[in-house]
PDB file of C-alpha atoms in Angstrom:
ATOM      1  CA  UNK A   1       0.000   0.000   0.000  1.00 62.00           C
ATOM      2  CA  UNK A   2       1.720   3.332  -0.846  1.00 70.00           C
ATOM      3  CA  UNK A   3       1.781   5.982   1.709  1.00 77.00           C
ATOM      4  CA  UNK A   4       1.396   9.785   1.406  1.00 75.00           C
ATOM      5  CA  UNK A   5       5.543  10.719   1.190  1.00 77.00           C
ATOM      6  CA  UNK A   6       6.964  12.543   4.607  1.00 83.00           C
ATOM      7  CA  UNK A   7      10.331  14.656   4.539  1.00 83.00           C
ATOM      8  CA  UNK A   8      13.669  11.979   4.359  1.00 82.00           C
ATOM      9  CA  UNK A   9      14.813  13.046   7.944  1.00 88.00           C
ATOM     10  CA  UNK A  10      16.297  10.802  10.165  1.00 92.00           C
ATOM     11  CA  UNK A  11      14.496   9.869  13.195  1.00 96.00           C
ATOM     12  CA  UNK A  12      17.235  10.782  15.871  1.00 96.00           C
ATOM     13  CA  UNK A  13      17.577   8.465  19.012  1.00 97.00           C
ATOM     14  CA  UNK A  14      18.466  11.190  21.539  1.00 98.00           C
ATOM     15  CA  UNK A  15      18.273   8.400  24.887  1.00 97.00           C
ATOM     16  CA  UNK A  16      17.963   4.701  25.030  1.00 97.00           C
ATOM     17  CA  UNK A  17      17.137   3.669  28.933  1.00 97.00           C
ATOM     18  CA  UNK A  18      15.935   0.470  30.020  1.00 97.00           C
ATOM     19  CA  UNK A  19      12.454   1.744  30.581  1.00 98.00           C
ATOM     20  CA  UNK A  20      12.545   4.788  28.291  1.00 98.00           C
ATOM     21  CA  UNK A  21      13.481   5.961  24.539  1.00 98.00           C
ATOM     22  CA  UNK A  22      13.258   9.769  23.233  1.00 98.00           C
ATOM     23  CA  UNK A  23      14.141  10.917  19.576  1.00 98.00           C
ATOM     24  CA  UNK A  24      14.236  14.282  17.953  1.00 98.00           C
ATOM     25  CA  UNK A  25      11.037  13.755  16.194  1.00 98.00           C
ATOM     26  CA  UNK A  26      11.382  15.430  12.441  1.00 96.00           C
ATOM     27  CA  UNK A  27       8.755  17.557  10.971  1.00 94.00           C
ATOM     28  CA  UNK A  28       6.012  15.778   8.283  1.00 91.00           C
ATOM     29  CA  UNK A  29       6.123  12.060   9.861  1.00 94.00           C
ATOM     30  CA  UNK A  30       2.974  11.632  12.329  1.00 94.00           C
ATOM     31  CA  UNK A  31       4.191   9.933  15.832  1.00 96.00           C
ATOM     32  CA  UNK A  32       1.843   6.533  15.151  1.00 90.00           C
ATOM     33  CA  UNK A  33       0.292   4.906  12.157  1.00 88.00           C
ATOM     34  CA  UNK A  34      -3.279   7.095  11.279  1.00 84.00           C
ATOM     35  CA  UNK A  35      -5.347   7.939   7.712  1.00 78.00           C
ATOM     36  CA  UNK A  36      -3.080   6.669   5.574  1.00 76.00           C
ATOM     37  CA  UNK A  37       0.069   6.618   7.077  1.00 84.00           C
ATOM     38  CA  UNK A  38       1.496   3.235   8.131  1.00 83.00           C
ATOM     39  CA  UNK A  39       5.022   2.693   7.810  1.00 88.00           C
ATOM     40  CA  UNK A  40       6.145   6.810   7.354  1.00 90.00           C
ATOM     41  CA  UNK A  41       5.603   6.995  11.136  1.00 95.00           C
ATOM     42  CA  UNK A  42       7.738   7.204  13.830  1.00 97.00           C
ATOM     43  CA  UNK A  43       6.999   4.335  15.462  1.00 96.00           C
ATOM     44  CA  UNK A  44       7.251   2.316  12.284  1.00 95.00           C
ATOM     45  CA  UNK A  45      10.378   3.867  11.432  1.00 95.00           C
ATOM     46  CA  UNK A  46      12.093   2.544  14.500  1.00 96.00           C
ATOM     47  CA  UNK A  47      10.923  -0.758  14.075  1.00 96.00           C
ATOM     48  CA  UNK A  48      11.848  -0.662  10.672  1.00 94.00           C
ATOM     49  CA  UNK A  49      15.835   0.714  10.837  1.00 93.00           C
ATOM     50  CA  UNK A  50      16.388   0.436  14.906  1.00 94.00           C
ATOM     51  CA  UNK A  51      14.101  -2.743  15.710  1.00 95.00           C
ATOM     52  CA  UNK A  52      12.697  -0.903  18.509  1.00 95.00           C
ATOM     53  CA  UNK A  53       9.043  -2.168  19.506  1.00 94.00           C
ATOM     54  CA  UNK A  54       6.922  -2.222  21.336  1.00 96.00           C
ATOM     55  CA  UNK A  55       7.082   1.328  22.136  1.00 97.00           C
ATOM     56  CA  UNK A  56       4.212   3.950  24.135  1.00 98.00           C
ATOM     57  CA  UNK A  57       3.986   7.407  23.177  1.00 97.00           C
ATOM     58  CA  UNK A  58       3.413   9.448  26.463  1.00 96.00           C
ATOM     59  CA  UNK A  59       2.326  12.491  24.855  1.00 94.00           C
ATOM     60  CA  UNK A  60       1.416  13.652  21.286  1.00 89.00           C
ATOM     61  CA  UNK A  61       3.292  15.926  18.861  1.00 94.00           C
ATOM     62  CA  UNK A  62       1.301  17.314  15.570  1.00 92.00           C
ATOM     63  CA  UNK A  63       2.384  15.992  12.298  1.00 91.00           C
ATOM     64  CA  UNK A  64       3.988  19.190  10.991  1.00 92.00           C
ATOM     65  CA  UNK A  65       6.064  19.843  15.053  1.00 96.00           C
ATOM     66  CA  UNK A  66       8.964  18.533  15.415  1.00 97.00           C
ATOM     67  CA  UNK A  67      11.267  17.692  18.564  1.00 98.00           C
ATOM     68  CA  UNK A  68      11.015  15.717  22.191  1.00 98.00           C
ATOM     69  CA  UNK A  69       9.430  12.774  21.628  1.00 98.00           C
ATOM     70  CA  UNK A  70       8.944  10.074  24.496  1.00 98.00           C
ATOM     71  CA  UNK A  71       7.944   6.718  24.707  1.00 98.00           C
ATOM     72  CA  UNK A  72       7.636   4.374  27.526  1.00 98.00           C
ATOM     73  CA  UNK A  73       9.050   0.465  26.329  1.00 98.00           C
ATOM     74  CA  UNK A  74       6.315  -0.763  28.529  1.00 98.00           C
ATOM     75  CA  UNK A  75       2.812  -0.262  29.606  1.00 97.00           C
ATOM     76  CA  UNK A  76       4.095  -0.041  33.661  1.00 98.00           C
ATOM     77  CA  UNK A  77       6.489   3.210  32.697  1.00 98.00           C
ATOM     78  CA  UNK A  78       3.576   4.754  30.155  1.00 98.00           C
ATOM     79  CA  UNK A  79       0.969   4.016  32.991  1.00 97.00           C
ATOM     80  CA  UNK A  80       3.257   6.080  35.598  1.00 97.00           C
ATOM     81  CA  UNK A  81       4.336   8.455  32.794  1.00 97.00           C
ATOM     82  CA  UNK A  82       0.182   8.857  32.197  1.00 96.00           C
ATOM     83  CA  UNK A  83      -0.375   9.619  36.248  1.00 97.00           C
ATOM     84  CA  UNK A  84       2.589  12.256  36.485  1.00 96.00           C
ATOM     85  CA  UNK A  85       0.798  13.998  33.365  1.00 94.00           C
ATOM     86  CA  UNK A  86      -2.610  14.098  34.735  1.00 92.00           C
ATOM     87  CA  UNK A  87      -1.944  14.915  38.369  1.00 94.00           C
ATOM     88  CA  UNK A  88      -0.433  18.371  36.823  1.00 92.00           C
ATOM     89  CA  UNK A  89       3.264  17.294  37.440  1.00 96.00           C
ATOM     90  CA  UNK A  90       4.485  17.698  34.062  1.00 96.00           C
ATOM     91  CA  UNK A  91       6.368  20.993  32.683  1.00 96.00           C
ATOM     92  CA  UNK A  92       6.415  21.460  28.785  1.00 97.00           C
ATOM     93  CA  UNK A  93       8.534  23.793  26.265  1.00 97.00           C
ATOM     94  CA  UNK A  94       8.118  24.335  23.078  1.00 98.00           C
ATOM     95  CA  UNK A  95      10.679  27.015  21.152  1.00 98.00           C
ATOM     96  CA  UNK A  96       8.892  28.905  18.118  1.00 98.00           C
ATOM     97  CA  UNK A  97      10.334  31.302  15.105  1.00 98.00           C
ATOM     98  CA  UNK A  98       7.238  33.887  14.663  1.00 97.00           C
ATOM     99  CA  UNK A  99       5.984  37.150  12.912  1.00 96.00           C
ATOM    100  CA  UNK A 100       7.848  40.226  14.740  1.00 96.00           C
ATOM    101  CA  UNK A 101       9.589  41.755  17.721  1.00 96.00           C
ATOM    102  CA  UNK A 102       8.250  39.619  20.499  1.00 96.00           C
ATOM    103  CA  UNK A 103       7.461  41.441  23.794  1.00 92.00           C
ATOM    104  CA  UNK A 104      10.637  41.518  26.054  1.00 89.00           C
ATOM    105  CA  UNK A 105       8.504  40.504  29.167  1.00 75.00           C
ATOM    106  CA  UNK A 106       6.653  36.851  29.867  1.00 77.00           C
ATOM    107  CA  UNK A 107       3.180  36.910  28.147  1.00 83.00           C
ATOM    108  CA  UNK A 108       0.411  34.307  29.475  1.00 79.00           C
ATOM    109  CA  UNK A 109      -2.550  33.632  27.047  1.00 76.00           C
ATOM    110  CA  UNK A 110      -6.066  31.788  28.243  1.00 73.00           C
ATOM    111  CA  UNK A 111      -8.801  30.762  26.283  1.00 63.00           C
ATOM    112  CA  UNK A 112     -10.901  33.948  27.214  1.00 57.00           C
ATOM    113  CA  UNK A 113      -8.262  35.598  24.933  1.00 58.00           C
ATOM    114  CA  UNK A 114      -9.041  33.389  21.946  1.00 57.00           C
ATOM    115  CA  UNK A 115     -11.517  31.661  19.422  1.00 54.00           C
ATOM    116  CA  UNK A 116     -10.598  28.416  21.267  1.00 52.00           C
ATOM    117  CA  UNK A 117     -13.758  27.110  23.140  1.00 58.00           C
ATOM    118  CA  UNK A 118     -14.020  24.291  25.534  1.00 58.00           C
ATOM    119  CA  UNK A 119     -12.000  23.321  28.334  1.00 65.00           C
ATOM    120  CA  UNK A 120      -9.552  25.687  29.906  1.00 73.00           C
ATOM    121  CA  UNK A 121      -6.553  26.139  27.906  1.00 81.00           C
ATOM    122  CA  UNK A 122      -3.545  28.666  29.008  1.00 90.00           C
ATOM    123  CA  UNK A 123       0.662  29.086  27.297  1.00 93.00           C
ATOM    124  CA  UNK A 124       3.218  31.153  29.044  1.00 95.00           C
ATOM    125  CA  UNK A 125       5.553  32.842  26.267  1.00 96.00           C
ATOM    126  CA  UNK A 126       8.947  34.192  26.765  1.00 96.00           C
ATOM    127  CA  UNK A 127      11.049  35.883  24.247  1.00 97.00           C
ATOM    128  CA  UNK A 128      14.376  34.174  23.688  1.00 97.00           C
ATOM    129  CA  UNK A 129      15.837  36.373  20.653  1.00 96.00           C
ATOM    130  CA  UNK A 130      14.778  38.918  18.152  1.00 96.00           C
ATOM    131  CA  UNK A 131      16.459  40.655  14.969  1.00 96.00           C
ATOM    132  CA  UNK A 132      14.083  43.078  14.156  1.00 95.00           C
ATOM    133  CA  UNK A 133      12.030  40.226  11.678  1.00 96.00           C
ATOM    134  CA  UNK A 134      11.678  37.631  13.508  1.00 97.00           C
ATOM    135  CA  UNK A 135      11.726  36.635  17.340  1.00 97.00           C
ATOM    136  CA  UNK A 136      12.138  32.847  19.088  1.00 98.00           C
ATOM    137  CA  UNK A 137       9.738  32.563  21.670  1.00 97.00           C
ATOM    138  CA  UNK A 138       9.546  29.650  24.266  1.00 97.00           C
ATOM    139  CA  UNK A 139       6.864  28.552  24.670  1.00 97.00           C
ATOM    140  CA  UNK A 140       5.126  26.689  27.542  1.00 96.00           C
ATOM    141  CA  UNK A 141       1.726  25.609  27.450  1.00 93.00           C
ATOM    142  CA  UNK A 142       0.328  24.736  30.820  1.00 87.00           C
ATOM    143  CA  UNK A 143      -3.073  22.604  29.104  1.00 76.00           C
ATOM    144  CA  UNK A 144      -2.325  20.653  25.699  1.00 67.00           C
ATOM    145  CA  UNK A 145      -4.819  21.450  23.375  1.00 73.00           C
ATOM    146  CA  UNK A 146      -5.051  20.939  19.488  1.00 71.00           C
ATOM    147  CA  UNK A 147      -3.495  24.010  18.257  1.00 80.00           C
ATOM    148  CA  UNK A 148      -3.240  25.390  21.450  1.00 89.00           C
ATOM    149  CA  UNK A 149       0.240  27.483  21.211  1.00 93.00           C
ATOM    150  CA  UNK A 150      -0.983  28.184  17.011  1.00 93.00           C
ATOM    151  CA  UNK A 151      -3.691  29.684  18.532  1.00 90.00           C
ATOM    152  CA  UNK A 152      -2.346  31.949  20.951  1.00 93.00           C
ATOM    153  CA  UNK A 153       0.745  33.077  19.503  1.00 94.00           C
ATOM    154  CA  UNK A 154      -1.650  34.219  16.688  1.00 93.00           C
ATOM    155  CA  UNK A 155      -3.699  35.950  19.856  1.00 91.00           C
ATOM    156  CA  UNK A 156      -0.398  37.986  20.925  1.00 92.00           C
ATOM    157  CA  UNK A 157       0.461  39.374  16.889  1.00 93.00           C
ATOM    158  CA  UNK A 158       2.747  37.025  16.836  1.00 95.00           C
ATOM    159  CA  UNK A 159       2.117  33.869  14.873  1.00 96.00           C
ATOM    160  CA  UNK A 160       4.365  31.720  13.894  1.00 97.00           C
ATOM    161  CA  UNK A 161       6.184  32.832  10.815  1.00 96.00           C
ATOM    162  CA  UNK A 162       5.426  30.055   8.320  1.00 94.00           C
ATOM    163  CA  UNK A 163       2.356  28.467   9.456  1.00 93.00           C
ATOM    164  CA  UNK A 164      -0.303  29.588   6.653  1.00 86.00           C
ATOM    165  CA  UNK A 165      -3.343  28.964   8.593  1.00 86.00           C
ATOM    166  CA  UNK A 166      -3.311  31.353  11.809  1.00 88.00           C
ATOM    167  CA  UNK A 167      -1.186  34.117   9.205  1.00 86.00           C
ATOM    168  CA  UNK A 168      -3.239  37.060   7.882  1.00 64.00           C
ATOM    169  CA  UNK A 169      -2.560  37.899   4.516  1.00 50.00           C
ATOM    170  CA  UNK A 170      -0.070  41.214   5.032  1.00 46.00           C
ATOM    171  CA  UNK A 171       1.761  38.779   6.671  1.00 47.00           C
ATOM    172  CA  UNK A 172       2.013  35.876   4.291  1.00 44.00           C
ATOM    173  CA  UNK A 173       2.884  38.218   1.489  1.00 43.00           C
ATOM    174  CA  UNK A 174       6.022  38.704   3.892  1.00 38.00           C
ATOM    175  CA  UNK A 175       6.600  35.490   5.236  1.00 37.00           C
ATOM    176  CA  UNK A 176       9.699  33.015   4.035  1.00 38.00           C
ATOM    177  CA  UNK A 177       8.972  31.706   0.632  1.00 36.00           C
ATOM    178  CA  UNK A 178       8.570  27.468   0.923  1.00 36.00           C
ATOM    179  CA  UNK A 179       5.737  25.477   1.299  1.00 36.00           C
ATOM    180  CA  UNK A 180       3.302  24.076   4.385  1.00 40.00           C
ATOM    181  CA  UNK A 181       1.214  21.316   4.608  1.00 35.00           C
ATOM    182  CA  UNK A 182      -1.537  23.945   5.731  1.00 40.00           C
ATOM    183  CA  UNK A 183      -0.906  26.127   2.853  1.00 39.00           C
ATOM    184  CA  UNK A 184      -3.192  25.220   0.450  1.00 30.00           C
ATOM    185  CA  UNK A 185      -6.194  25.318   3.131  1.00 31.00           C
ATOM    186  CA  UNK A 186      -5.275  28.679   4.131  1.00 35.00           C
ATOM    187  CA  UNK A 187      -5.308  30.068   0.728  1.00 35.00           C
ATOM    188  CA  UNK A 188      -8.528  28.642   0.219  1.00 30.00           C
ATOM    189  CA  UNK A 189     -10.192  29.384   3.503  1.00 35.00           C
ATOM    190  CA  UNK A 190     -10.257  25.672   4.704  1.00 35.00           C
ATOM    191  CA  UNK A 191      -9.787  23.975   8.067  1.00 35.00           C
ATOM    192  CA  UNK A 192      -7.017  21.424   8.054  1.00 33.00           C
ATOM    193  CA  UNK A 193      -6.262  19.621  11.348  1.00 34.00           C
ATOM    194  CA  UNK A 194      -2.546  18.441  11.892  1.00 33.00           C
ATOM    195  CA  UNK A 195      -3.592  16.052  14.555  1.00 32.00           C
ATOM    196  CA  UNK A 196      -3.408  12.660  13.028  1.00 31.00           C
ATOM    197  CA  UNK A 197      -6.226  12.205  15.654  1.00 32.00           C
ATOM    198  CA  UNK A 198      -8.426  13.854  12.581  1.00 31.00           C
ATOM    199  CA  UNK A 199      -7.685  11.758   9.628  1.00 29.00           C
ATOM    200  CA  UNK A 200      -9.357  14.690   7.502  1.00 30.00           C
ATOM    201  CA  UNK A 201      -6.536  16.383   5.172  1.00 32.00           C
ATOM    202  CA  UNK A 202      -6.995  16.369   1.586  1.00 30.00           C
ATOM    203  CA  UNK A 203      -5.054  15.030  -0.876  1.00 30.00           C
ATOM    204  CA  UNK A 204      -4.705  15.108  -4.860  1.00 32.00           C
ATOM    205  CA  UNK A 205      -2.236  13.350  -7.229  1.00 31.00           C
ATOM    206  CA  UNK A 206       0.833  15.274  -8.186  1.00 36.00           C
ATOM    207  CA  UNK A 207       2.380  13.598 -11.401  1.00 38.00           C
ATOM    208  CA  UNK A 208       5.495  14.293 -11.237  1.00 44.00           C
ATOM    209  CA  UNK A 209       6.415  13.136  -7.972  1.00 49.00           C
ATOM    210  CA  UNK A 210       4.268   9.988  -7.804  1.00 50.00           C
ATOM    211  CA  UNK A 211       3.889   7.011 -10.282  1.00 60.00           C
ATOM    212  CA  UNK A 212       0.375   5.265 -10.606  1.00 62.00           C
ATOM    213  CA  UNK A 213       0.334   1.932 -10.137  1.00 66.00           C
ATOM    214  CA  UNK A 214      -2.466  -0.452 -11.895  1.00 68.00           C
ATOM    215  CA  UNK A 215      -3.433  -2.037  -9.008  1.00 68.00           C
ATOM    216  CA  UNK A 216      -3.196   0.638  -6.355  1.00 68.00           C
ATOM    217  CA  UNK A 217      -6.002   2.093  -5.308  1.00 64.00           C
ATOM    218  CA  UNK A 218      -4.755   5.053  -3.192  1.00 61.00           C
ATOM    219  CA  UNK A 219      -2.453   6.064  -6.182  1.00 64.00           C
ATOM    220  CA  UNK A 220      -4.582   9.362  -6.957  1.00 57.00           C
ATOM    221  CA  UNK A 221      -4.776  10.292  -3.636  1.00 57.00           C
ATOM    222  CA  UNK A 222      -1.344  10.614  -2.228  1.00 56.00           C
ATOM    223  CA  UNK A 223       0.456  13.755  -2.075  1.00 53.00           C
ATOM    224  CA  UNK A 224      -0.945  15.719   0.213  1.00 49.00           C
ATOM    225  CA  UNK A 225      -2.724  19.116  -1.058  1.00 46.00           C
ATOM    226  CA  UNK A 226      -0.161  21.551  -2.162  1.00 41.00           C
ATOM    227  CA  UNK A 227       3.189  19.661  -2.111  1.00 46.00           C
ATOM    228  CA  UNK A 228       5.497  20.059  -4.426  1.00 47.00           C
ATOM    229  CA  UNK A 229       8.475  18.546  -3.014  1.00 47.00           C
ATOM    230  CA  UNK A 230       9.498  21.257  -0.280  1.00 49.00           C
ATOM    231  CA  UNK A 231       7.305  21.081   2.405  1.00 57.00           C
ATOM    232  CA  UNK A 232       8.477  22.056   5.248  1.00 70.00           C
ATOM    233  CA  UNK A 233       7.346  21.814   9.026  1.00 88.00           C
ATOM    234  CA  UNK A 234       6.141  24.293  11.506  1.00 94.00           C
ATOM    235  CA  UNK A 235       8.383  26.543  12.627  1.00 97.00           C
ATOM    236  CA  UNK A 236       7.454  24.651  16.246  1.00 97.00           C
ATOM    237  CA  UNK A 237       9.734  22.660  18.238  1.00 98.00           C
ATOM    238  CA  UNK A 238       9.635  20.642  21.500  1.00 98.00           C
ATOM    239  CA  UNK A 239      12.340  20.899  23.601  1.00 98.00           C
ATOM    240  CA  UNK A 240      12.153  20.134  26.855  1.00 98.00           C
ATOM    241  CA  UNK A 241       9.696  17.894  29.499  1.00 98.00           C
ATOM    242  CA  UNK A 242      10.072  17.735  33.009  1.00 98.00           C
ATOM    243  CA  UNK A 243       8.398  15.697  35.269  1.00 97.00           C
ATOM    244  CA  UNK A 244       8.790  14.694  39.261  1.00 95.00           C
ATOM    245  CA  UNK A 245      12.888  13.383  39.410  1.00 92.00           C
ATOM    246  CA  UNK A 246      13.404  12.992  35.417  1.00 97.00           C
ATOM    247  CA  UNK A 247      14.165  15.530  33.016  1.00 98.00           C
ATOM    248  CA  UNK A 248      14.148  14.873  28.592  1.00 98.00           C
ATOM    249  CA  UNK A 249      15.617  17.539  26.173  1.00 98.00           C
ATOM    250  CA  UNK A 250      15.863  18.081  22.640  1.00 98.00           C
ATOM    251  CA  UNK A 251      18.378  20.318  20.350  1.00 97.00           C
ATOM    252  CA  UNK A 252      17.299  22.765  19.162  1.00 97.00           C
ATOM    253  CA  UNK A 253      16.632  23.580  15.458  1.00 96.00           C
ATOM    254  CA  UNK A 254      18.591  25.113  13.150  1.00 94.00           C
ATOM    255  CA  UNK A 255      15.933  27.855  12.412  1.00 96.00           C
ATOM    256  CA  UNK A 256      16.270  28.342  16.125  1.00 96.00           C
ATOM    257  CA  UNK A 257      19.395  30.640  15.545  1.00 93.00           C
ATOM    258  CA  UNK A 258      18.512  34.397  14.091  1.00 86.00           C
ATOM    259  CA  UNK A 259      22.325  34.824  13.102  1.00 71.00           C
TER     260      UNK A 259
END
């Protein structure tokens, strides 16, 4: 069965405990098999080149994020990785490149400062580095919602500088040239959910990246809307969890660096 394609990053082992694994997950491959995605996962690309299964996810990362990723190697760790998380024991960073000079002070955002309805949802943002264009922000959300940090950057003026559907259109006339995986909703006012959760992105057949095969029938529908053989992730990046007596970090990203 052919799959929709993700970027050709590695899928960096950052620590290999006993009970524990973490990689630097890359942007483009979703954490677990979902819609059509099977073997471009991470999971099933550890099997596959590091024969590492089974493994637990202990906390989800969007399709187009990249960064911290950690998995339990057995249901006992997950289940006590699981009860840290829900008794509120858990700290999360993310680092983001957005639109902008950043204020210089910490900036907490809440749902009664957004669109987002529901349950309570509330990111801390600190500004790491500006040069005038752009500014890295960390980022740490204190609820994990879909879209949560998207969202509330967006909420400050500051959205994150490539991500095509929370930037007005001043601002994507001015944003780095490339390609998202949300750009081709966001030019035509559509939805698209990077939660593999939602199975509900579109796809169409680009010719001259994909063969047809006779007896295939997913063929037409691989590539997802709008690639063209650059897509690049979110300018989003997980870097750090910290939980009671253990601590996982990521590097950061190159884009991280303003020089």
């Amino acid at each position: 069965m052919h799959e929709p394609p993700v970027m050709a990053w590695d899928v960096e082992v950052l620590q290999n405990e006993p009970d524990v694994l973490t990689v630097c997950k890359p942007a483009s491959v979703p954490v677990h098999p979902c819609g059509q995605y099977r073997k471009n996962t991470v999971l099933g690309i550890l099997q596959a080149e590091y024969g590492l299964a089974p493994l637990y996810p202990i906390h989800r990362l969007d399709r187009l994020v990249s960064g911290l990723l950690i998995m339990a190697k057995n249901p006992a760790k997950a289940d006590s990785f699981r009860q840290h998380i829900e008794a509120g024991l858990v700290q999360k960073q993310y680092v983001a490149k957005v639109v902008g000079v950043f204020l210089d002070a910490e900036v907490g955002i809440s749902n009664g400062d957004t669109t987002l309805k529901g349950k309570a949802a509330c990111t801390k943002f600190t500004r790491i580095s500006t040069n005038g264009i752009h500014s890295i922000v960390l980022c740490e959300p204190v609820t994990g919602r879909t879209h949560q940090i998207r969202v509330h950057l967006q909420c400050t003026g500051h959205p994150i500088a490539n991500d095509m559907l929370y930037l007005s259109d001043d601002v994507v006339n001015r944003s780095t040239l490339g390609t998202t995986a949300d750009r081709a909703a966001a030019l035509s006012g559509g939805s698209p959910e990077t939660s593999c959760e939602s199975h509900k992105e579109e796809y169409k057949y680009c010719s001259e990246d994909f063969s047809i095969d006779p007896m295939c029938t997913h063929c037409p529908n691989l590539a997802p809307n709008g690639y063209d053989g650059h897509e690049e992730g979110l300018w989003l990046h997980c870097v750090r969890y910290t939980g009671p007596e253990w601590v996982y970090e990521c590097p950061y990203p190159d884009w991280a660096s303003l020089t």
